[in-house]
Coordinates of N, CA and C and ligand atoms in Angstrom, one line a residue:
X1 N 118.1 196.5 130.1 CA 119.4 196.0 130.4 C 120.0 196.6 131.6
X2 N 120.0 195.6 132.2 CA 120.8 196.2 133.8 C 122.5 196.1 133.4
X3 N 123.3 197.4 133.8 CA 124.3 198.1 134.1 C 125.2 197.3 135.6
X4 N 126.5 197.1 134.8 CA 127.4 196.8 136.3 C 128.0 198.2 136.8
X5 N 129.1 198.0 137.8 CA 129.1 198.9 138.3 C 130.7 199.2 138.1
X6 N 130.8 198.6 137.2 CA 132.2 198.6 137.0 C 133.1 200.1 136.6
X7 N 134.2 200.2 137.4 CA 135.0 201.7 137.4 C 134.2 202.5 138.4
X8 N 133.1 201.8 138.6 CA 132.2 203.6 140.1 C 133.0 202.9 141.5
X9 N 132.8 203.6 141.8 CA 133.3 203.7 143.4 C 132.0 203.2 144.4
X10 N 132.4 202.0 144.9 CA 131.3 201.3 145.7 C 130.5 202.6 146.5
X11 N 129.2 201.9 146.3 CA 128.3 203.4 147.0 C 127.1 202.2 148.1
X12 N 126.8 203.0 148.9 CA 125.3 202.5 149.9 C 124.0 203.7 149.2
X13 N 123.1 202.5 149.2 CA 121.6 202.9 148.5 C 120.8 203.0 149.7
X14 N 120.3 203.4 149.7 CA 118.9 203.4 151.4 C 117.8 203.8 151.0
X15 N 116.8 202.9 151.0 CA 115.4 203.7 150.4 C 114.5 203.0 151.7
X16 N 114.0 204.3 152.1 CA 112.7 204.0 153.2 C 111.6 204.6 152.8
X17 N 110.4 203.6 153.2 CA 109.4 204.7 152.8 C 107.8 203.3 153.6
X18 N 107.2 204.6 154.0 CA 106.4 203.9 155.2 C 105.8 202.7 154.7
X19 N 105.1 201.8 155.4 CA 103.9 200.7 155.0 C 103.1 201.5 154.5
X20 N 103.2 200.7 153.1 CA 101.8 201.3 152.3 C 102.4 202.5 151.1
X21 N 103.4 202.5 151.4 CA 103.8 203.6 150.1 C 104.0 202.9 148.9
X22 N 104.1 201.7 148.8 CA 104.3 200.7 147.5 C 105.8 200.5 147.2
X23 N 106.2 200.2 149.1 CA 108.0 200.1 148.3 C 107.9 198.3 147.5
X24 N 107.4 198.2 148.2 CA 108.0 196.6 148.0 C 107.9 196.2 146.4
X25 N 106.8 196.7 145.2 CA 107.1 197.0 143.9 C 108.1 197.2 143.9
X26 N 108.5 198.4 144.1 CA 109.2 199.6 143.6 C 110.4 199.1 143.8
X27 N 111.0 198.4 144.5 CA 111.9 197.9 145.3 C 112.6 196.4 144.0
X28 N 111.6 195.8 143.7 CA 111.7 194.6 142.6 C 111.9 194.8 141.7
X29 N 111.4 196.2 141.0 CA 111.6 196.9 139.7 C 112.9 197.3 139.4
X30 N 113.1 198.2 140.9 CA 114.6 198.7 140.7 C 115.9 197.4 140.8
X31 N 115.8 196.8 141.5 CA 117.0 195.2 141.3 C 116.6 195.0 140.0
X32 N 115.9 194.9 139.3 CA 115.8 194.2 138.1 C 116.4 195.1 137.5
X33 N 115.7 196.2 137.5 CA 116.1 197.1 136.0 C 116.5 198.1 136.2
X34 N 117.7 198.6 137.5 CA 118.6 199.5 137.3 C 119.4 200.0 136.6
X35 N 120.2 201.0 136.1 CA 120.9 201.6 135.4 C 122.1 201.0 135.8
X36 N 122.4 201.0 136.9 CA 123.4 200.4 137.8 C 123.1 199.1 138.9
X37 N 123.8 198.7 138.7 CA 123.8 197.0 139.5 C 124.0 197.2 141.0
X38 N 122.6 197.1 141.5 CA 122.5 197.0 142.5 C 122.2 195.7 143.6
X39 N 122.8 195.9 144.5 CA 122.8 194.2 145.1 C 122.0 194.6 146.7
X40 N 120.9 194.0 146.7 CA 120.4 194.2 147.9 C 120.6 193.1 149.0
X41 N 121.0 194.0 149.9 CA 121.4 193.2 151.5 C 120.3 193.0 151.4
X42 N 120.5 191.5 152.4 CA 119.3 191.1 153.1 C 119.6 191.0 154.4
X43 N 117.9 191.8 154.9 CA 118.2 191.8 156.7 C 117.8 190.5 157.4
X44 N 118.5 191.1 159.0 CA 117.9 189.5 159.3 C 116.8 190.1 160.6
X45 N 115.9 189.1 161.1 CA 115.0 190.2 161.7 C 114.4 188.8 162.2
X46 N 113.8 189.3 163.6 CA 113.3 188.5 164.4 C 111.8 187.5 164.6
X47 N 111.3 188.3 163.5 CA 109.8 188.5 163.5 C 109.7 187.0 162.7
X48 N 108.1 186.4 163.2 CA 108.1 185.2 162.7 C 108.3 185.1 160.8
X49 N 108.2 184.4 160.4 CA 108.4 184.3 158.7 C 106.7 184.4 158.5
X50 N 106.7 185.0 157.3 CA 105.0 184.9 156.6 C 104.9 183.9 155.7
X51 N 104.0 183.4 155.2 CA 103.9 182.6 154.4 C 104.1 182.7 152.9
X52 N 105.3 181.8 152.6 CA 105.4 182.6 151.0 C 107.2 182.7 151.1
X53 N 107.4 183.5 152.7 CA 108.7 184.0 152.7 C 109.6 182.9 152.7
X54 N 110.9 183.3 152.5 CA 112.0 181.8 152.3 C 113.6 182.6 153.4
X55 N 114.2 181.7 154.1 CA 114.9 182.3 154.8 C 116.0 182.4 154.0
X56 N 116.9 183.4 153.9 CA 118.2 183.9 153.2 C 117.6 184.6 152.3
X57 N 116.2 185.2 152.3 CA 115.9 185.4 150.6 C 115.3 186.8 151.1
X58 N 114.2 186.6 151.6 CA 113.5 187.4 152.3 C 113.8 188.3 153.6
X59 N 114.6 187.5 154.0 CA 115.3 187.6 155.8 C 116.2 186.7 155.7
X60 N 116.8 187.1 156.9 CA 117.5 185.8 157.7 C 117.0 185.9 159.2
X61 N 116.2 184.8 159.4 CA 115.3 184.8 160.3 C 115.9 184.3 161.6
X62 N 116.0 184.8 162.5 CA 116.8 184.7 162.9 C 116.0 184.3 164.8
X63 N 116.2 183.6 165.7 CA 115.7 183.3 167.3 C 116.2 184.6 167.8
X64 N 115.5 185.2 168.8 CA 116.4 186.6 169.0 C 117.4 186.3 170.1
X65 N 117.5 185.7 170.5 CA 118.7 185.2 171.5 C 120.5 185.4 170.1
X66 N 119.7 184.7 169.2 CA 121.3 184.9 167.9 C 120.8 186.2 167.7
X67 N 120.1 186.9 167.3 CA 120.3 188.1 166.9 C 121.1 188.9 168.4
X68 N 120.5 188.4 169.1 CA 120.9 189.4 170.3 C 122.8 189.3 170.4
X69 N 123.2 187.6 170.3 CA 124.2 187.6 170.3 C 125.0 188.3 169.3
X70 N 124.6 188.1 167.8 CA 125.3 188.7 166.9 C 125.4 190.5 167.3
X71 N 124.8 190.8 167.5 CA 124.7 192.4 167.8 C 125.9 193.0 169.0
X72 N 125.5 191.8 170.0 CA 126.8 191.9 170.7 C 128.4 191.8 170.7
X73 N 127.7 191.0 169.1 CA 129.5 190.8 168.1 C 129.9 191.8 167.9
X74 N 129.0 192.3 167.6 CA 129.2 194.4 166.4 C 128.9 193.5 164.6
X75 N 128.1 192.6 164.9 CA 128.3 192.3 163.1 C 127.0 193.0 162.4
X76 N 126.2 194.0 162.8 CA 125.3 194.6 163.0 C 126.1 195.8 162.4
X77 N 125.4 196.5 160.7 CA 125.5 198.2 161.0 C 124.9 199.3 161.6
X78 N 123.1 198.2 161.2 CA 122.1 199.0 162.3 C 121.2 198.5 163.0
X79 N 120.5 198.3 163.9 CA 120.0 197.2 164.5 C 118.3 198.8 164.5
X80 N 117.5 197.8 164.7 CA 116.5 198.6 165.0 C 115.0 197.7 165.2
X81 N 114.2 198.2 166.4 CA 112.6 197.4 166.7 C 111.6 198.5 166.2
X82 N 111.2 197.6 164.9 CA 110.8 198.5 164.0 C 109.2 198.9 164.3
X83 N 108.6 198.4 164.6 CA 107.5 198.5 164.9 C 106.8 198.8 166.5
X84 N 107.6 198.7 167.6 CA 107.7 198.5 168.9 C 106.5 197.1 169.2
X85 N 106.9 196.5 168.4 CA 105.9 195.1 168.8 C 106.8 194.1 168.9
X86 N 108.4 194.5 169.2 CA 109.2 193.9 170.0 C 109.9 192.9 168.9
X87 N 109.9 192.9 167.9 CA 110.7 192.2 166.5 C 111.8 193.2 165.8
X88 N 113.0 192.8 166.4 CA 114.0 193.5 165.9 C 114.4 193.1 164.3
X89 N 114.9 194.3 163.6 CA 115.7 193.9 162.3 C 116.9 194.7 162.1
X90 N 117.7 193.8 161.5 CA 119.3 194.9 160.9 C 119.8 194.1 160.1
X91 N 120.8 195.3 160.1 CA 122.0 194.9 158.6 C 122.7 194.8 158.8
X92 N 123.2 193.2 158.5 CA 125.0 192.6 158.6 C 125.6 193.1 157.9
X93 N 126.7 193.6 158.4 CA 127.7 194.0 157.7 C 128.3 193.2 156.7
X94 N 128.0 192.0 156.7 CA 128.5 191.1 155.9 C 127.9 191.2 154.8
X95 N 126.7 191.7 154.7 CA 125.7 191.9 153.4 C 126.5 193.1 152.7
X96 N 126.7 194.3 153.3 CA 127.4 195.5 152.6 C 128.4 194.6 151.5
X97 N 129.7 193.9 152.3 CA 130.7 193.2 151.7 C 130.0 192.4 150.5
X98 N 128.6 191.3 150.8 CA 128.6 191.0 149.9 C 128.5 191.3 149.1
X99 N 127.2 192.5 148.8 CA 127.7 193.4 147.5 C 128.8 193.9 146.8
X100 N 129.6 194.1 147.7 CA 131.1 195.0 147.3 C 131.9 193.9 146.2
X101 N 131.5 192.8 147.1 CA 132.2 191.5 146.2 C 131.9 191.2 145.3
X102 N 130.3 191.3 145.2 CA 129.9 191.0 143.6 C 129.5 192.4 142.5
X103 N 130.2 193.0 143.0 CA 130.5 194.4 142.1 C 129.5 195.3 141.5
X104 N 128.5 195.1 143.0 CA 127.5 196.3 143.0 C 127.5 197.4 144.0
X105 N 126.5 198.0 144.3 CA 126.1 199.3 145.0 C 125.5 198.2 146.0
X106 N 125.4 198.7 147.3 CA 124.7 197.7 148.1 C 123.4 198.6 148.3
X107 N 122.3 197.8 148.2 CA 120.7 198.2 148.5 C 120.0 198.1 149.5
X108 N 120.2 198.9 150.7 CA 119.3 198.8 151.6 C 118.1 198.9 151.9
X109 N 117.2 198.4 152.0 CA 115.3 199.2 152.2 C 115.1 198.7 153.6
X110 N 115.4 199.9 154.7 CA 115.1 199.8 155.6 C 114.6 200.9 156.3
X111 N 114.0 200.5 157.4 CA 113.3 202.1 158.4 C 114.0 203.3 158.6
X112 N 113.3 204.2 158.8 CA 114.1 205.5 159.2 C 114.9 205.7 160.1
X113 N 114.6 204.8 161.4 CA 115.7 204.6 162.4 C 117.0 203.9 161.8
X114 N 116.9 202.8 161.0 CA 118.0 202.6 160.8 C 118.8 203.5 159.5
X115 N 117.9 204.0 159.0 CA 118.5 204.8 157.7 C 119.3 205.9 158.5
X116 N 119.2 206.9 159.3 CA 119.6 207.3 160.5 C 121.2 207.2 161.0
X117 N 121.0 205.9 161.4 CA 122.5 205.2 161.2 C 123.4 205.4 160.1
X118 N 122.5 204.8 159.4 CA 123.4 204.3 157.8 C 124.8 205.6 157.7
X119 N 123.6 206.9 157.4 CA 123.7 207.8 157.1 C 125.3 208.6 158.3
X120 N 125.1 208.3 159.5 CA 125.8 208.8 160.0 C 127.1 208.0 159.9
X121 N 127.3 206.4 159.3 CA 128.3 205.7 159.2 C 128.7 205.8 157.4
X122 N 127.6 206.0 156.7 CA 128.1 206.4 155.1 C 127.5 207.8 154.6
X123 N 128.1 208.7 155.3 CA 127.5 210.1 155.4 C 127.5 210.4 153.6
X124 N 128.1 209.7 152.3 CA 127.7 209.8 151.5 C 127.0 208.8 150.7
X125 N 126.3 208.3 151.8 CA 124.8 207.2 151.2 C 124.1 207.9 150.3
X126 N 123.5 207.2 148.8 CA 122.7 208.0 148.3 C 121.2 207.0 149.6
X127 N 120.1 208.8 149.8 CA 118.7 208.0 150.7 C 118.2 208.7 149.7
X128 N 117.0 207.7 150.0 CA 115.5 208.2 148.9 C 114.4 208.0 150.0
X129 N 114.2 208.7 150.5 CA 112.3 208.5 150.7 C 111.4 208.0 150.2
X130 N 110.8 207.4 149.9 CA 109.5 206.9 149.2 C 108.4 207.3 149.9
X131 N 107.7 208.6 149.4 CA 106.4 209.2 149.9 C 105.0 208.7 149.1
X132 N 104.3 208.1 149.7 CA 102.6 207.3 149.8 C 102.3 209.2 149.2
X133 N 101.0 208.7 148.4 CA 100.6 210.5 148.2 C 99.7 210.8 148.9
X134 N 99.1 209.9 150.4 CA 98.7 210.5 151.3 C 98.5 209.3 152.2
X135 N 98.1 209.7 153.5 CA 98.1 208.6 154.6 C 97.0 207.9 153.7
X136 N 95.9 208.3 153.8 CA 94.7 207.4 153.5 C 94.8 206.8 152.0
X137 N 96.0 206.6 150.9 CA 96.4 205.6 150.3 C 97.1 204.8 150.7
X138 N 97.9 204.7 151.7 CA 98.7 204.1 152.5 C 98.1 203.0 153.1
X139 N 96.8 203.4 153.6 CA 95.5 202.8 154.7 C 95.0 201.8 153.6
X140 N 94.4 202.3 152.5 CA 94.2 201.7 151.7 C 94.7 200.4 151.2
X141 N 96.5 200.4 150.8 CA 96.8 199.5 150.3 C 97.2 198.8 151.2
X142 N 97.6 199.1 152.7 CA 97.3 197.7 153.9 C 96.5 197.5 154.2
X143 N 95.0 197.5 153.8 CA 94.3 196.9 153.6 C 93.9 196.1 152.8
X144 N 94.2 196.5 151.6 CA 94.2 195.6 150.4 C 95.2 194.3 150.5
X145 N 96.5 194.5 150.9 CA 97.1 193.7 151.5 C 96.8 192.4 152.0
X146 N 96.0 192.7 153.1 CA 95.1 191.7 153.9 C 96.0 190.7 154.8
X147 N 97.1 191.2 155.3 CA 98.4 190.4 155.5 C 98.1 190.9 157.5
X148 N 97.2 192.0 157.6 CA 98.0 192.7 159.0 C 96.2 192.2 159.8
X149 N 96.5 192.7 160.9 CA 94.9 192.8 162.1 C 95.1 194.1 162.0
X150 N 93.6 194.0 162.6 CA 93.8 195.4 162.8 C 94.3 197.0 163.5
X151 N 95.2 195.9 164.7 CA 96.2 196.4 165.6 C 97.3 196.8 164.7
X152 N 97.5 195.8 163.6 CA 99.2 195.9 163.5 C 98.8 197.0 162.6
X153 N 97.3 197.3 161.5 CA 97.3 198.4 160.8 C 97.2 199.6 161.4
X154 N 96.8 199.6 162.4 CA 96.8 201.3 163.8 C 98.1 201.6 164.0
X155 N 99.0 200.4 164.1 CA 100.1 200.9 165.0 C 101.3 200.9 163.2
X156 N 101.0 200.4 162.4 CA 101.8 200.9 161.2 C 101.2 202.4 160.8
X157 N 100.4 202.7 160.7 CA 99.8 204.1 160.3 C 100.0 205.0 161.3
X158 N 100.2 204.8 162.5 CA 101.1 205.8 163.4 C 102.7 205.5 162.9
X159 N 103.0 204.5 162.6 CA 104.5 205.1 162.0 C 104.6 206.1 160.7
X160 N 103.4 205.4 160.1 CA 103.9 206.3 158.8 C 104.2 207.8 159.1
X161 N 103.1 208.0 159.9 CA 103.0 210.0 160.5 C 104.5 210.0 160.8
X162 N 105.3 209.1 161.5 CA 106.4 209.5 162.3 C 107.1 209.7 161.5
X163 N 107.1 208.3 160.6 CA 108.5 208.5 159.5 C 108.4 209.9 158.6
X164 N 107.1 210.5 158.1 CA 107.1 211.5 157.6 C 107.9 212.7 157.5
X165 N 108.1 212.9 159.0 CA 108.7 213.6 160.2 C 109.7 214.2 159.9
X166 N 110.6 212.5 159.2 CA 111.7 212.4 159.5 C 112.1 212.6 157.7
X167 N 111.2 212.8 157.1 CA 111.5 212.9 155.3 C 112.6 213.6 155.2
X168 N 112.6 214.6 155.7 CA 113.6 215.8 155.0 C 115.0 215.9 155.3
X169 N 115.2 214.6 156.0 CA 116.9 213.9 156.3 C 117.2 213.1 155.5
X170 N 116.2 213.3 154.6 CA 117.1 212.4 153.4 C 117.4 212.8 152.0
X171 N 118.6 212.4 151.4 CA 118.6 213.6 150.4 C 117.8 213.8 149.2
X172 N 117.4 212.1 148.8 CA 116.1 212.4 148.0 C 114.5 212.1 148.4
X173 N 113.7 212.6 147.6 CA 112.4 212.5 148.1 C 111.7 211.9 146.9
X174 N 111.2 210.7 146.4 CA 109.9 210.6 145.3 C 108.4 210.1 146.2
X175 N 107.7 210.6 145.4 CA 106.6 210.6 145.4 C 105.5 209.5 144.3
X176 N 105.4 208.5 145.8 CA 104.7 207.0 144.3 C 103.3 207.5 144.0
X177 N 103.0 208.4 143.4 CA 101.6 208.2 142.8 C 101.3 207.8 141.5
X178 N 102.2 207.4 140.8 CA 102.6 206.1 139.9 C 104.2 205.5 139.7
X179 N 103.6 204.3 139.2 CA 104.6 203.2 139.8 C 105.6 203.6 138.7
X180 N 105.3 203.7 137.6 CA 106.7 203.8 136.3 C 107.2 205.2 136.3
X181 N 106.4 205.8 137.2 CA 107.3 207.4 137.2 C 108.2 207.2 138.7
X182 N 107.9 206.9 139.4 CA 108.8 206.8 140.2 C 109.6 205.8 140.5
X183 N 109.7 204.7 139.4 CA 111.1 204.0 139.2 C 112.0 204.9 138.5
X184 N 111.4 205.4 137.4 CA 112.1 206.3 136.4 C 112.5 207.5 137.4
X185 N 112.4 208.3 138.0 CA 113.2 209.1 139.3 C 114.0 208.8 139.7
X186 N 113.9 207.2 140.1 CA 114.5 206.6 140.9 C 116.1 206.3 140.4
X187 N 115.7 205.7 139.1 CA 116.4 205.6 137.8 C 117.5 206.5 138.2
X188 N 116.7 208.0 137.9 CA 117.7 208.9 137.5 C 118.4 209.5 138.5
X189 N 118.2 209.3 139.5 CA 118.6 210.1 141.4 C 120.2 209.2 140.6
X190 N 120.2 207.4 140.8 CA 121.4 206.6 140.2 C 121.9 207.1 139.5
X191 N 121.5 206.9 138.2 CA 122.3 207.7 137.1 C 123.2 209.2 137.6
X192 N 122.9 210.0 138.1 CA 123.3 211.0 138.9 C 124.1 210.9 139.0
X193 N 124.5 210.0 140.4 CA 125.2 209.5 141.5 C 126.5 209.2 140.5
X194 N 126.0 208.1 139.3 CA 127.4 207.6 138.7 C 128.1 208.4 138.2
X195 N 127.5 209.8 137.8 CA 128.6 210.4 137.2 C 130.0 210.9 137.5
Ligands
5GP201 P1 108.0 193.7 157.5 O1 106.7 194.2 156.8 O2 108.9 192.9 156.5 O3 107.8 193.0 158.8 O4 108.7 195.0 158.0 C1 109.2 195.8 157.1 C2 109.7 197.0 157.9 O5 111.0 196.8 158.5 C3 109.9 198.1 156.8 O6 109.7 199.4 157.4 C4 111.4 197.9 156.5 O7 111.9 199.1 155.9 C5 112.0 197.6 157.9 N1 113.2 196.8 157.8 C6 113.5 195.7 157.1 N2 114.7 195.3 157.3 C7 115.3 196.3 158.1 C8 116.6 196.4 158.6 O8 117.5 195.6 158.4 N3 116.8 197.5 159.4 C9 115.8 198.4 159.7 N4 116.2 199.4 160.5 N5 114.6 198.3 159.2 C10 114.3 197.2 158.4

């Protein structure tokens, strides 16, 4: 049974954790079956659509000329080119609100660069890390994937090293080397937070 959030004090969620660490489970589990009602922004991001994906759902997919303009709006909290293969993604401010409106925690799962941000504009964000329990499982399941070439898997597995780097700026750390223990962490980092 998922929990509203009613009487807490609106909060920002931020969970980053490299390609290949298993957010994107982990990520479905927790919307569903949080302790607390969480509402996840959706970004909007330049990069073509994959197959499967739906726009407003997945992304808001956006020509980069509008993204460029929106950003020049300020309707952007963080903007960030996540991969340096020239496909920008961020988070409308308008998504924060919409959660606020529908009386959740807003959920962000985005990169370290923009988590970065977050943090410096909601200096009491609850962040989680999501740590892979080693590069070469990481390798593994983008491969298993079967989604990337083998460029885009070189140049993701040089991020993961980077994002690593950057682990210890965030206030929490789990470790996926199973999936129902580190929902259940995840769980409880929230529960925490509501008290
Ligand atoms: P994808 O596999 O969907 O192309 O890329 C996902 C990567 O982009 C992940 O590392 C994810 O955390 C990051 N990402 C998705 N949305 C945003 C966003 O709004 N801002 C930032 N900074 N990173 C994002």
């Amino acid at each position: 049974m998922v929990a509203d959030t009613q009487g807490l004090p609106f909060r920002v969620v931020v969970l980053s954790g490299p390609s290949g660490s298993g957010k994107t489970t982990i990520v479905e589990r927790l919307i569903r079956e949080s302790p607390i009602k969480l509402v996840k922004c959706i970004s909007a991001t330049t990069r073509p659509k994959r197959i499967g994906e739906i726009d407003g759902d997945s992304y808001y997919f956006l020509p980069t000329e509008t993204f460029a303009a929106r950003k020049a709006a300020g309707e952007f909290l963080e903007t960030a080119e996540v991969f340096g293969a020239g496909y920008w993604y961020g988070t409308l401010k308008s998504e924060l609100h919409r959660a606020q409106v529908a009386g959740g925690w807003a959920f962000l799962e985005i990169d370290v660069q923009g988590a970065l941000r977050v943090m410096d504009e909601y200096p009491d964000a609850v962040t989680i890390f999501l740590e892979p329990p080693s590069i070469a499982v990481c390798e593994q399941r983008l491969r298993q994937r079967g989604t990337d070439s083998e460029e885009t898997i070189q140049r993701r597995l040089r991020k993961v090293e980077d994002e690593l780097q950057l682990a210890h700026r965030y206030r929490h750390r789990v470790v996926n080397d199973d999936l129902h223990d580190a929902v259940q962490e995840i769980h409880e980092i929230l529960r925490q937070q509501s008290e």
